[in-house]
Amino acid sequence: MSDSEVAEADDEFEVPQLYKYHAFVCLTQRPPGHPRGSCGALGVQPLWDRLTKTIESQRLTDIGVTAAGCFGFCSAGPMMVVYPDGIWYRPTKPEDIDEIVESHFKQGKRVDRLVMVLKR
Amino acid sequence: MSDSEVAEADDEFEVPQLYKYHAFVCLTQRPPGHPRGSCGALGVQPLWDRLTKTIESQRLTDIGVTAAGCFGFCSAGPMMVVYPDGIWYRPTKPEDIDEIVESHFKQGKRVDRLVMVLKR
């Protein structure tokens, strides 16, 4: 991500969107055998690496990617959520990341086979 | 956040939103004097504590709050972003957090005085 200019806001105004899509990926790492498990223990690291490298190498500057802490659904990982859509994905392989990038981020088409429907 | 039920998805379907609003707060902590600074160095911790305690004590279960890593705008912190709106806030006092909760999360009214307009 690049440097920024920050403008203080006045009152009523339109706020332009910083990103077309903004993905948050849980990188929580708990030790092996921890009863809650974690996205880290479920193998998120290579997926995160793939995602950040792909976004950078393809210069997808309108896609934000940010590491996140625990979402509270620890058995369901690896987890990522894509906003503004509010779509939760469970990628498990690098190819899943590639498909999310190609389909969702570049074509605006949700990858149904990777979607998780979560309930509070 | 509570336990979850996870349903695997089929094909074409409506995805219900897990949260009405989902806030991500950068908790990156760099040591004092680090040239990039950090939201941690800019005092985010008591704001995070205020936010999570308020959400919990008021039982605002339709509001998600998640810790985030660096957003890449390190001089602009403390930073939080609220989705699905894609509104970036710079709260600096506990009262700012209270106002975001009362106005944005509970009434759907953006807190203009705390908005940051960021450029990539």
Tab-separated table of C-alpha atoms in Angstrom:
chain	number	residue	atom	x	y	z
A	1	MET	CA	0.000	0.000	0.000
A	2	SER	CA	1.176	3.461	-0.789
A	3	ASP	CA	1.546	6.755	0.986
A	4	SER	CA	-1.530	8.770	1.508
A	5	GLU	CA	-2.930	12.191	1.518
A	6	VAL	CA	-5.374	12.820	4.264
A	7	ALA	CA	-7.997	15.509	4.089
A	8	GLU	CA	-9.923	16.463	7.166
A	9	ALA	CA	-13.618	16.431	6.493
A	10	ASP	CA	-16.030	19.300	6.927
A	11	ASP	CA	-19.673	18.486	7.227
A	12	GLU	CA	-22.005	17.021	4.635
A	13	PHE	CA	-20.062	15.502	1.772
A	14	GLU	CA	-19.640	12.499	-0.437
A	15	VAL	CA	-16.943	10.101	0.687
A	16	PRO	CA	-15.200	8.424	-2.236
A	17	GLN	CA	-14.404	4.764	-1.671
A	18	LEU	CA	-10.744	4.014	-1.062
A	19	TYR	CA	-11.072	0.506	-2.519
A	20	LYS	CA	-13.324	-1.332	-4.896
A	21	TYR	CA	-12.974	-4.360	-2.656
A	22	HIS	CA	-11.302	-4.692	0.723
A	23	ALA	CA	-10.403	-8.172	1.935
A	24	PHE	CA	-9.582	-9.020	5.527
A	25	VAL	CA	-7.816	-12.292	6.267
A	26	CYS	CA	-7.546	-13.748	9.760
A	27	LEU	CA	-3.886	-14.464	10.544
A	28	THR	CA	-4.428	-15.543	14.133
A	29	GLN	CA	-1.892	-18.202	15.099
A	30	ARG	CA	-2.500	-20.366	18.153
A	31	PRO	CA	-0.091	-23.123	19.152
A	32	PRO	CA	-0.617	-26.694	17.899
A	33	GLY	CA	-3.151	-28.520	20.040
A	34	HIS	CA	-4.840	-25.332	21.257
A	35	PRO	CA	-8.512	-26.217	21.855
A	36	ARG	CA	-9.860	-23.306	19.806
A	37	GLY	CA	-7.592	-23.895	16.845
A	38	SER	CA	-6.882	-20.905	14.604
A	39	CYS	CA	-6.741	-19.832	11.001
A	40	GLY	CA	-2.972	-20.002	11.352
A	41	ALA	CA	-3.132	-23.605	12.461
A	42	LEU	CA	-5.468	-24.270	9.542
A	43	GLY	CA	-2.855	-23.116	7.062
A	44	VAL	CA	-3.650	-19.505	6.273
A	45	GLN	CA	-0.084	-18.262	5.872
A	46	PRO	CA	0.633	-19.504	2.314
A	47	LEU	CA	-2.809	-18.250	1.265
A	48	TRP	CA	-2.059	-14.804	2.668
A	49	ASP	CA	1.301	-14.798	0.914
A	50	ARG	CA	-0.368	-15.752	-2.362
A	51	LEU	CA	-2.997	-13.074	-1.991
A	52	THR	CA	-0.661	-10.205	-1.167
A	53	LYS	CA	1.841	-11.200	-3.867
A	54	THR	CA	-0.890	-11.512	-6.502
A	55	ILE	CA	-2.424	-8.148	-5.656
A	56	GLU	CA	1.005	-6.549	-5.792
A	57	SER	CA	2.309	-8.268	-8.921
A	58	GLN	CA	-0.879	-7.529	-10.858
A	59	ARG	CA	-0.903	-3.971	-9.504
A	60	LEU	CA	-4.510	-4.228	-8.366
A	61	THR	CA	-4.324	-0.931	-6.535
A	62	ASP	CA	-8.086	-0.710	-6.110
A	63	ILE	CA	-8.091	-3.879	-3.985
A	64	GLY	CA	-7.243	-3.537	-0.308
A	65	VAL	CA	-5.839	-6.485	1.612
A	66	THR	CA	-5.445	-6.304	5.376
A	67	ALA	CA	-4.463	-8.820	8.029
A	68	ALA	CA	-7.114	-9.346	10.670
A	69	GLY	CA	-7.317	-10.747	14.154
A	70	CYS	CA	-9.777	-13.388	15.249
A	71	PHE	CA	-13.289	-13.295	13.775
A	72	GLY	CA	-14.569	-15.701	16.424
A	73	PHE	CA	-15.358	-18.618	14.107
A	74	CYS	CA	-12.148	-20.489	14.722
A	75	SER	CA	-13.180	-23.917	13.500
A	76	ALA	CA	-14.290	-22.507	10.146
A	77	GLY	CA	-10.962	-21.209	8.912
A	78	PRO	CA	-9.029	-20.190	7.022
A	79	MET	CA	-11.379	-17.226	6.843
A	80	MET	CA	-11.532	-14.066	4.847
A	81	VAL	CA	-14.262	-11.501	4.377
A	82	VAL	CA	-14.633	-9.241	1.359
A	83	TYR	CA	-16.282	-5.846	1.727
A	84	PRO	CA	-18.367	-3.952	0.795
A	85	ASP	CA	-20.161	-7.178	-0.180
A	86	GLY	CA	-19.819	-8.836	3.225
A	87	ILE	CA	-18.964	-12.158	1.625
A	88	TRP	CA	-17.137	-14.687	3.774
A	89	TYR	CA	-14.798	-17.099	2.034
A	90	ARG	CA	-12.987	-20.198	3.140
A	91	PRO	CA	-10.057	-20.651	0.774
A	92	THR	CA	-7.879	-23.689	1.440
A	93	LYS	CA	-5.560	-23.788	-1.592
A	94	PRO	CA	-3.571	-21.194	-3.523
A	95	GLU	CA	-5.859	-21.856	-6.503
A	96	ASP	CA	-8.796	-20.720	-4.373
A	97	ILE	CA	-7.068	-17.387	-3.829
A	98	ASP	CA	-6.410	-17.070	-7.553
A	99	GLU	CA	-10.076	-17.684	-8.280
A	100	ILE	CA	-11.240	-15.099	-5.756
A	101	VAL	CA	-8.881	-12.557	-7.297
A	102	GLU	CA	-9.858	-13.328	-10.893
A	103	SER	CA	-13.574	-13.750	-10.362
A	104	HIS	CA	-14.576	-11.578	-7.424
A	105	PHE	CA	-11.981	-8.814	-7.441
A	106	LYS	CA	-11.513	-8.451	-11.192
A	107	GLN	CA	-14.939	-9.437	-12.572
A	108	GLY	CA	-17.212	-8.764	-9.595
A	109	LYS	CA	-18.451	-12.359	-9.632
A	110	ARG	CA	-18.747	-14.077	-6.270
A	111	VAL	CA	-17.071	-17.503	-6.019
A	112	ASP	CA	-20.023	-19.477	-4.722
A	113	ARG	CA	-18.157	-22.710	-4.041
A	114	LEU	CA	-15.924	-20.955	-1.482
A	115	VAL	CA	-18.621	-18.945	0.281
A	116	MET	CA	-19.415	-19.577	3.931
A	117	VAL	CA	-22.765	-18.585	5.326
A	118	LEU	CA	-22.136	-17.696	8.959
A	119	LYS	CA	-24.659	-17.323	11.725
A	120	ARG	CA	-24.157	-15.340	14.895
B	1	MET	CA	-18.216	-12.869	19.537
B	2	SER	CA	-20.113	-16.078	19.920
B	3	ASP	CA	-19.927	-19.591	18.597
B	4	SER	CA	-21.091	-20.150	15.102
B	5	GLU	CA	-22.928	-22.451	12.869
B	6	VAL	CA	-21.413	-22.797	9.478
B	7	ALA	CA	-23.356	-23.912	6.457
B	8	GLU	CA	-21.575	-24.870	3.293
B	9	ALA	CA	-22.984	-23.055	0.322
B	10	ASP	CA	-24.437	-24.585	-2.805
B	11	ASP	CA	-24.590	-22.494	-5.922
B	12	GLU	CA	-26.705	-19.443	-6.648
B	13	PHE	CA	-28.131	-18.063	-3.434
B	14	GLU	CA	-28.660	-14.992	-1.322
B	15	VAL	CA	-26.037	-14.471	1.331
B	16	PRO	CA	-27.465	-12.906	4.478
B	17	GLN	CA	-25.200	-10.314	6.076
B	18	LEU	CA	-23.510	-11.458	9.258
B	19	TYR	CA	-23.332	-7.904	10.604
B	20	LYS	CA	-25.139	-4.631	10.111
B	21	TYR	CA	-21.786	-2.906	10.495
B	22	HIS	CA	-18.306	-4.394	10.763
B	23	ALA	CA	-15.545	-2.203	12.145
B	24	PHE	CA	-11.846	-2.940	11.752
B	25	VAL	CA	-9.390	-1.153	14.008
B	26	CYS	CA	-5.644	-1.113	13.357
B	27	LEU	CA	-3.821	-2.323	16.467
B	28	THR	CA	-0.346	-2.268	14.964
B	29	GLN	CA	2.227	-1.417	17.628
B	30	ARG	CA	5.685	-0.246	16.613
B	31	PRO	CA	8.290	0.748	19.175
B	32	PRO	CA	8.620	4.378	20.289
B	33	GLY	CA	10.701	6.372	17.817
B	34	HIS	CA	10.004	4.025	14.903
B	35	PRO	CA	10.064	6.174	11.750
B	36	ARG	CA	6.715	4.912	10.447
B	37	GLY	CA	4.895	5.351	13.737
B	38	SER	CA	1.809	3.193	14.288
B	39	CYS	CA	-1.757	3.322	15.463
B	40	GLY	CA	-0.519	1.717	18.661
B	41	ALA	CA	1.987	4.523	19.214
B	42	LEU	CA	-0.821	6.994	18.483
B	43	GLY	CA	-2.886	5.629	21.354
B	44	VAL	CA	-5.313	3.158	19.858
B	45	GLN	CA	-5.386	0.686	22.740
B	46	PRO	CA	-7.792	2.532	25.098
B	47	LEU	CA	-10.037	3.269	22.113
B	48	TRP	CA	-10.118	-0.412	21.174
B	49	ASP	CA	-10.894	-1.320	24.776
B	50	ARG	CA	-13.708	1.222	24.866
B	51	LEU	CA	-15.155	-0.035	21.596
B	52	THR	CA	-15.141	-3.727	22.453
B	53	LYS	CA	-16.485	-3.126	25.968
B	54	THR	CA	-19.275	-0.873	24.691
B	55	ILE	CA	-20.343	-3.323	21.994
B	56	GLU	CA	-20.367	-6.116	24.553
B	57	SER	CA	-22.063	-4.261	27.410
B	58	GLN	CA	-24.793	-2.908	25.132
B	59	ARG	CA	-25.166	-6.330	23.513
B	60	LEU	CA	-24.888	-4.916	20.016
B	61	THR	CA	-24.662	-8.353	18.461
B	62	ASP	CA	-25.259	-7.045	14.954
B	63	ILE	CA	-22.041	-5.012	15.118
B	64	GLY	CA	-18.777	-6.804	14.338
B	65	VAL	CA	-15.506	-5.497	15.721
B	66	THR	CA	-12.215	-6.985	14.585
B	67	ALA	CA	-8.583	-6.090	15.207
B	68	ALA	CA	-6.661	-5.308	12.042
B	69	GLY	CA	-3.056	-5.095	10.966
B	70	CYS	CA	-1.530	-2.126	9.210
B	71	PHE	CA	-3.659	-0.236	6.680
B	72	GLY	CA	-0.609	1.550	5.288
B	73	PHE	CA	-1.548	5.073	6.394
B	74	CYS	CA	0.539	5.090	9.528
B	75	SER	CA	0.708	8.811	10.153
B	76	ALA	CA	-3.081	9.128	10.019
B	77	GLY	CA	-3.953	6.950	12.981
B	78	PRO	CA	-5.598	5.843	15.099
B	79	MET	CA	-7.581	4.403	12.210
B	80	MET	CA	-10.714	2.398	11.862
B	81	VAL	CA	-12.859	1.544	8.870
B	82	VAL	CA	-16.548	0.717	9.002
B	83	TYR	CA	-18.075	-1.568	6.389
B	84	PRO	CA	-20.188	-1.978	4.346
B	85	ASP	CA	-20.047	1.834	4.145
B	86	GLY	CA	-16.297	2.044	3.648
B	87	ILE	CA	-16.057	4.985	6.020
B	88	TRP	CA	-12.665	5.671	7.574
B	89	TYR	CA	-12.610	7.240	11.005
B	90	ARG	CA	-9.891	8.754	13.127
B	91	PRO	CA	-11.083	8.595	16.720
B	92	THR	CA	-8.691	10.011	19.291
B	93	LYS	CA	-10.759	10.030	22.507
B	94	PRO	CA	-13.108	7.564	24.183
B	95	GLU	CA	-15.941	10.027	23.521
B	96	ASP	CA	-15.254	9.684	19.806
B	97	ILE	CA	-15.824	5.946	20.082
B	98	ASP	CA	-19.054	6.535	21.976
B	99	GLU	CA	-20.263	8.872	19.254
B	100	ILE	CA	-19.443	6.399	16.473
B	101	VAL	CA	-21.352	3.704	18.344
B	102	GLU	CA	-24.380	5.876	19.094
B	103	SER	CA	-24.585	7.675	15.789
B	104	HIS	CA	-23.192	5.373	13.117
B	105	PHE	CA	-23.814	1.921	14.541
B	106	LYS	CA	-27.140	2.555	16.275
B	107	GLN	CA	-28.692	5.305	14.119
B	108	GLY	CA	-26.920	4.798	10.795
B	109	LYS	CA	-25.671	8.394	10.847
B	110	ARG	CA	-22.072	8.938	9.810
B	111	VAL	CA	-19.977	11.036	12.236
B	112	ASP	CA	-18.675	13.594	9.774
B	113	ARG	CA	-16.242	15.309	12.134
B	114	LEU	CA	-14.267	12.084	12.559
B	115	VAL	CA	-14.223	11.001	8.921
B	116	MET	CA	-10.944	10.763	7.030
B	117	VAL	CA	-10.936	10.941	3.270
B	118	LEU	CA	-8.003	8.812	2.169
B	119	LYS	CA	-6.336	8.720	-1.207
B	120	ARG	CA	-4.309	5.846	-2.560
